[in-house]
Amino acid sequence: MAVTIKDVAHASGVHVSTVSRTFSAAHLVNAETRARVLAAAHQLGYRPNRAARALSTRRTGNLGLIVADIANPFFPPLIKAAQAHARASDHHVFVADTDEQARVEEELIRSMATQVDGALLVASRLSNRVINELSADVPFVVVNRRPPGLPAVLMDVASGARQAVEHLAGLGHREVALLSGPRASWTNQNLERAAAEEAERHGVRLHRLGPNQPTEEGGAAAAPDLLATGATAALAYNDLVALGLVGELRSRGLAVPDDLSVVGVDNTDTARHCDLTTVDMPTAAAGRAAIDLLLRRITSGDAPGTVTLDTRLIVRGSTAPPAG
Amino acid sequence: MAVTIKDVAHASGVHVSTVSRTFSAAHLVNAETRARVLAAAHQLGYRPNRAARALSTRRTGNLGLIVADIANPFFPPLIKAAQAHARASDHHVFVADTDEQARVEEELIRSMATQVDGALLVASRLSNRVINELSADVPFVVVNRRPPGLPAVLMDVASGARQAVEHLAGLGHREVALLSGPRASWTNQNLERAAAEEAERHGVRLHRLGPNQPTEEGGAAAAPDLLATGATAALAYNDLVALGLVGELRSRGLAVPDDLSVVGVDNTDTARHCDLTTVDMPTAAAGRAAIDLLLRRITSGDAPGTVTLDTRLIVRGSTAPPAG
DNA sequence: TTGAAAGCGCTAACAC
DNA sequence: GTGTTAGCGCTTTCAA
């Protein structure tokens, strides 16, 4: 049986309310009493029961972190940073994986609602309508999404995408394929828009292919269509798609970057290891910023605006001038 | 304000206890009444408050998942699987990262204790003494650790390590370096033991180097010592160390596997992409098995034993016969 | 500065 | 089969 506030009260000869005060409003209690209580608490190994406290304060000290796919290397650095940052403010975080399914995401949030003070939605696949509906119950901060009225942290893939297309154009590519990702993805929408604009600026023809699954399989599966376009370079929705494509191309006897240049998005560790040119996404910084916004929103009730973080192209060995 | 059991009771014209029953012991309530209550609940969007429920049942429906480093690619598949499996049994999971520090780990567990029904300790760096002490408060299941008396899931790296050494011996290597990991790591201990035994069996000389940081930096930093041994192959504590080593070797103008063969441990996605020979660790299966043990322990109170999962060598392109 | 008492949302005897 | 009541661990008025 865990030790409760009652045990501490007994041991230190005061009433429970005094014990409670020494933990939640120390200044309201006599220094001497406080010392006695603290000593007893320490001796007994007392820890306040957060759930019980939450019942009266309506503050759980817990946050939710909802991501599409924990195993996608894009997420772990964000999760790690968010979790560490939350803990620094004495918050625990529930991490949940939606498997990219909006239904699961919604149910997850609903079931978590009573247990968290707020939640981070990363790369949410929910419709704006549902997000708004749910945000009545749970204060949200969204990452890489822009539902009207909600605080958001955006990793502005557009800047990196423009640099990517410019880079390819500079190398001499005139036909570039864009392997797009999920329709509901804000990142994908921005990627498509920015790539199209920049392609036009440079007189590059952009072949939009997709939507593709945001996985290696998705990238591999796109290879035939890609080859059919005659493009000499490809910009992929993310590193996973890019690497899946590279693998498939190699297994068809094509060399990257000699026969085809490939650019990814995310700058995961894997991309670095595989020498993939890619757009760096500041995921750890985004995780921290999002937790900041969320805590500010929870504690001071204000609805802070949008934080935009820049992205930039990391040039590596998977891009080169077109063959011939 | 969230809707409570009281609102539902009002709306459906029954007492709160009846509402409570229809949610936690439906068979105790008249079918007709139940239907009425359910309808009202649904209409109001009622969700039981888990924290409040926990207060009287002493069951939170939450689990803790403590890992050394979320961003280490070894962990995400385990986290994902554990989380999904827990959710299938209607449990939420707190994920926390200890940054490989025992102090942080201990504090984390203590602060989580009142909010979880049990916790998974993966690659714990705590001493057996502390683990035992804490396990009085929180039912544990440990992964890749073997504290006496606690249920554990073990990924038996020994079998894979033996295969690795045998593989290298078969290729003709006679001097093999072992880049070991953290002292407190059970995996590392087994790796060292198994590698040493198997090396002896095959007349291979094993140069033990370390402990090394379980990171790429650790692997890179070990390169000079490794080269000094004259070994023609290296078995690393994990894929990160292996890839760090490979990178450093390459930047010194050495080719893998031509000049030196390298074997990792974990079979992360990155290893696959980098064509690294490695020992496959069944992390997802381990995550599921651990949740199974934990839930069984929590619900039926029994202390189930140890589950051991085999590992096996995946031969890829980073190993070859020694040069010359 | 401290104690008494009510209440947070829910469950679990117990009585009817 | 349902209502009554007490209580889970804590906070927060309100008095003293």
Short mmCIF file of N, CA and C (backbone and C1' of nucleotides) in Angstrom, two decimals, chain A residues 15 18 21 29-30 33 55 58, chain C residues 1-5 7-9:
data_model
loop_
_atom_site.label_atom_id
_atom_site.label_comp_id
_atom_site.label_asym_id
_atom_site.label_seq_id
_atom_site.Cartn_x
_atom_site.Cartn_y
_atom_site.Cartn_z
N HIS A 15 -2.72 18.12 10.62
CA HIS A 15 -3.88 17.69 9.84
C HIS A 15 -3.50 17.51 8.38
N THR A 18 -2.79 20.49 6.23
CA THR A 18 -1.49 21.12 6.39
C THR A 18 -0.43 20.43 5.54
N ARG A 21 -0.95 21.51 2.07
CA ARG A 21 -0.40 22.85 1.85
C ARG A 21 1.11 22.85 1.70
N VAL A 29 2.43 27.84 5.06
CA VAL A 29 2.63 27.06 6.27
C VAL A 29 3.91 27.46 7.01
N ASN A 30 3.79 27.51 8.28
CA ASN A 30 4.90 27.84 9.19
C ASN A 30 6.16 27.05 8.85
N THR A 33 6.74 23.93 10.98
CA THR A 33 5.80 22.86 10.64
C THR A 33 6.20 22.22 9.32
N LEU A 55 -8.04 15.24 -9.51
CA LEU A 55 -9.48 15.22 -9.31
C LEU A 55 -9.99 16.56 -8.75
N ARG A 58 -8.08 19.68 -11.31
CA ARG A 58 -8.33 19.61 -12.76
C ARG A 58 -7.05 19.83 -13.55
P DT C 1 2.29 32.54 8.62
"O5'" DT C 1 1.67 31.25 9.30
"C5'" DT C 1 2.15 30.85 10.54
"C4'" DT C 1 1.13 29.91 11.08
"C3'" DT C 1 1.06 28.57 10.31
"O3'" DT C 1 1.39 27.56 11.25
"C1'" DT C 1 -1.11 29.46 10.73
P DT C 2 1.35 26.06 10.92
"O5'" DT C 2 -0.15 25.65 11.15
"C5'" DT C 2 -0.57 25.25 12.44
"C4'" DT C 2 -2.05 25.01 12.42
"C3'" DT C 2 -2.46 23.70 11.76
"O3'" DT C 2 -2.76 22.78 12.80
"C1'" DT C 2 -3.96 25.51 11.28
P DG C 3 -3.27 21.31 12.41
"O5'" DG C 3 -4.84 21.51 12.46
"C5'" DG C 3 -5.43 21.95 13.66
"C4'" DG C 3 -6.94 21.99 13.52
"C3'" DG C 3 -7.56 20.67 13.03
"O3'" DG C 3 -8.81 20.50 13.69
"C1'" DG C 3 -8.10 22.40 11.52
P DA C 4 -9.61 19.13 13.58
"O5'" DA C 4 -11.02 19.57 13.00
"C5'" DA C 4 -11.42 20.93 12.99
"C4'" DA C 4 -12.73 21.07 12.24
"C3'" DA C 4 -13.41 19.77 11.82
"O3'" DA C 4 -14.81 20.02 11.75
"C1'" DA C 4 -12.72 20.92 9.88
P DA C 5 -15.84 18.87 11.29
"O5'" DA C 5 -16.04 19.26 9.76
"C5'" DA C 5 -16.36 20.61 9.43
"C4'" DA C 5 -16.75 20.68 7.97
"C3'" DA C 5 -17.46 19.44 7.45
"O3'" DA C 5 -18.36 19.85 6.44
"C1'" DA C 5 -15.49 19.71 6.24
P DG C 7 -20.54 19.75 -0.64
"O5'" DG C 7 -19.51 19.43 -1.81
"C5'" DG C 7 -18.60 20.43 -2.25
"C4'" DG C 7 -17.52 19.75 -3.06
"C3'" DG C 7 -18.04 18.63 -3.96
"O3'" DG C 7 -17.54 18.83 -5.26
"C1'" DG C 7 -16.19 17.90 -2.73
P DC C 8 -18.33 18.25 -6.50
"O5'" DC C 8 -17.16 17.89 -7.51
"C5'" DC C 8 -16.09 18.77 -7.79
"C4'" DC C 8 -14.89 17.94 -8.17
"C3'" DC C 8 -15.27 16.66 -8.91
"O3'" DC C 8 -15.22 16.91 -10.31
"C1'" DC C 8 -13.58 16.28 -7.22
P DG C 9 -16.45 16.50 -11.23
"O5'" DG C 9 -16.26 14.94 -11.41
"C5'" DG C 9 -15.13 14.45 -12.11
"C4'" DG C 9 -15.12 12.94 -12.00
"C3'" DG C 9 -16.43 12.28 -12.43
"O3'" DG C 9 -16.10 11.24 -13.34
"C1'" DG C 9 -15.78 11.53 -10.28
#
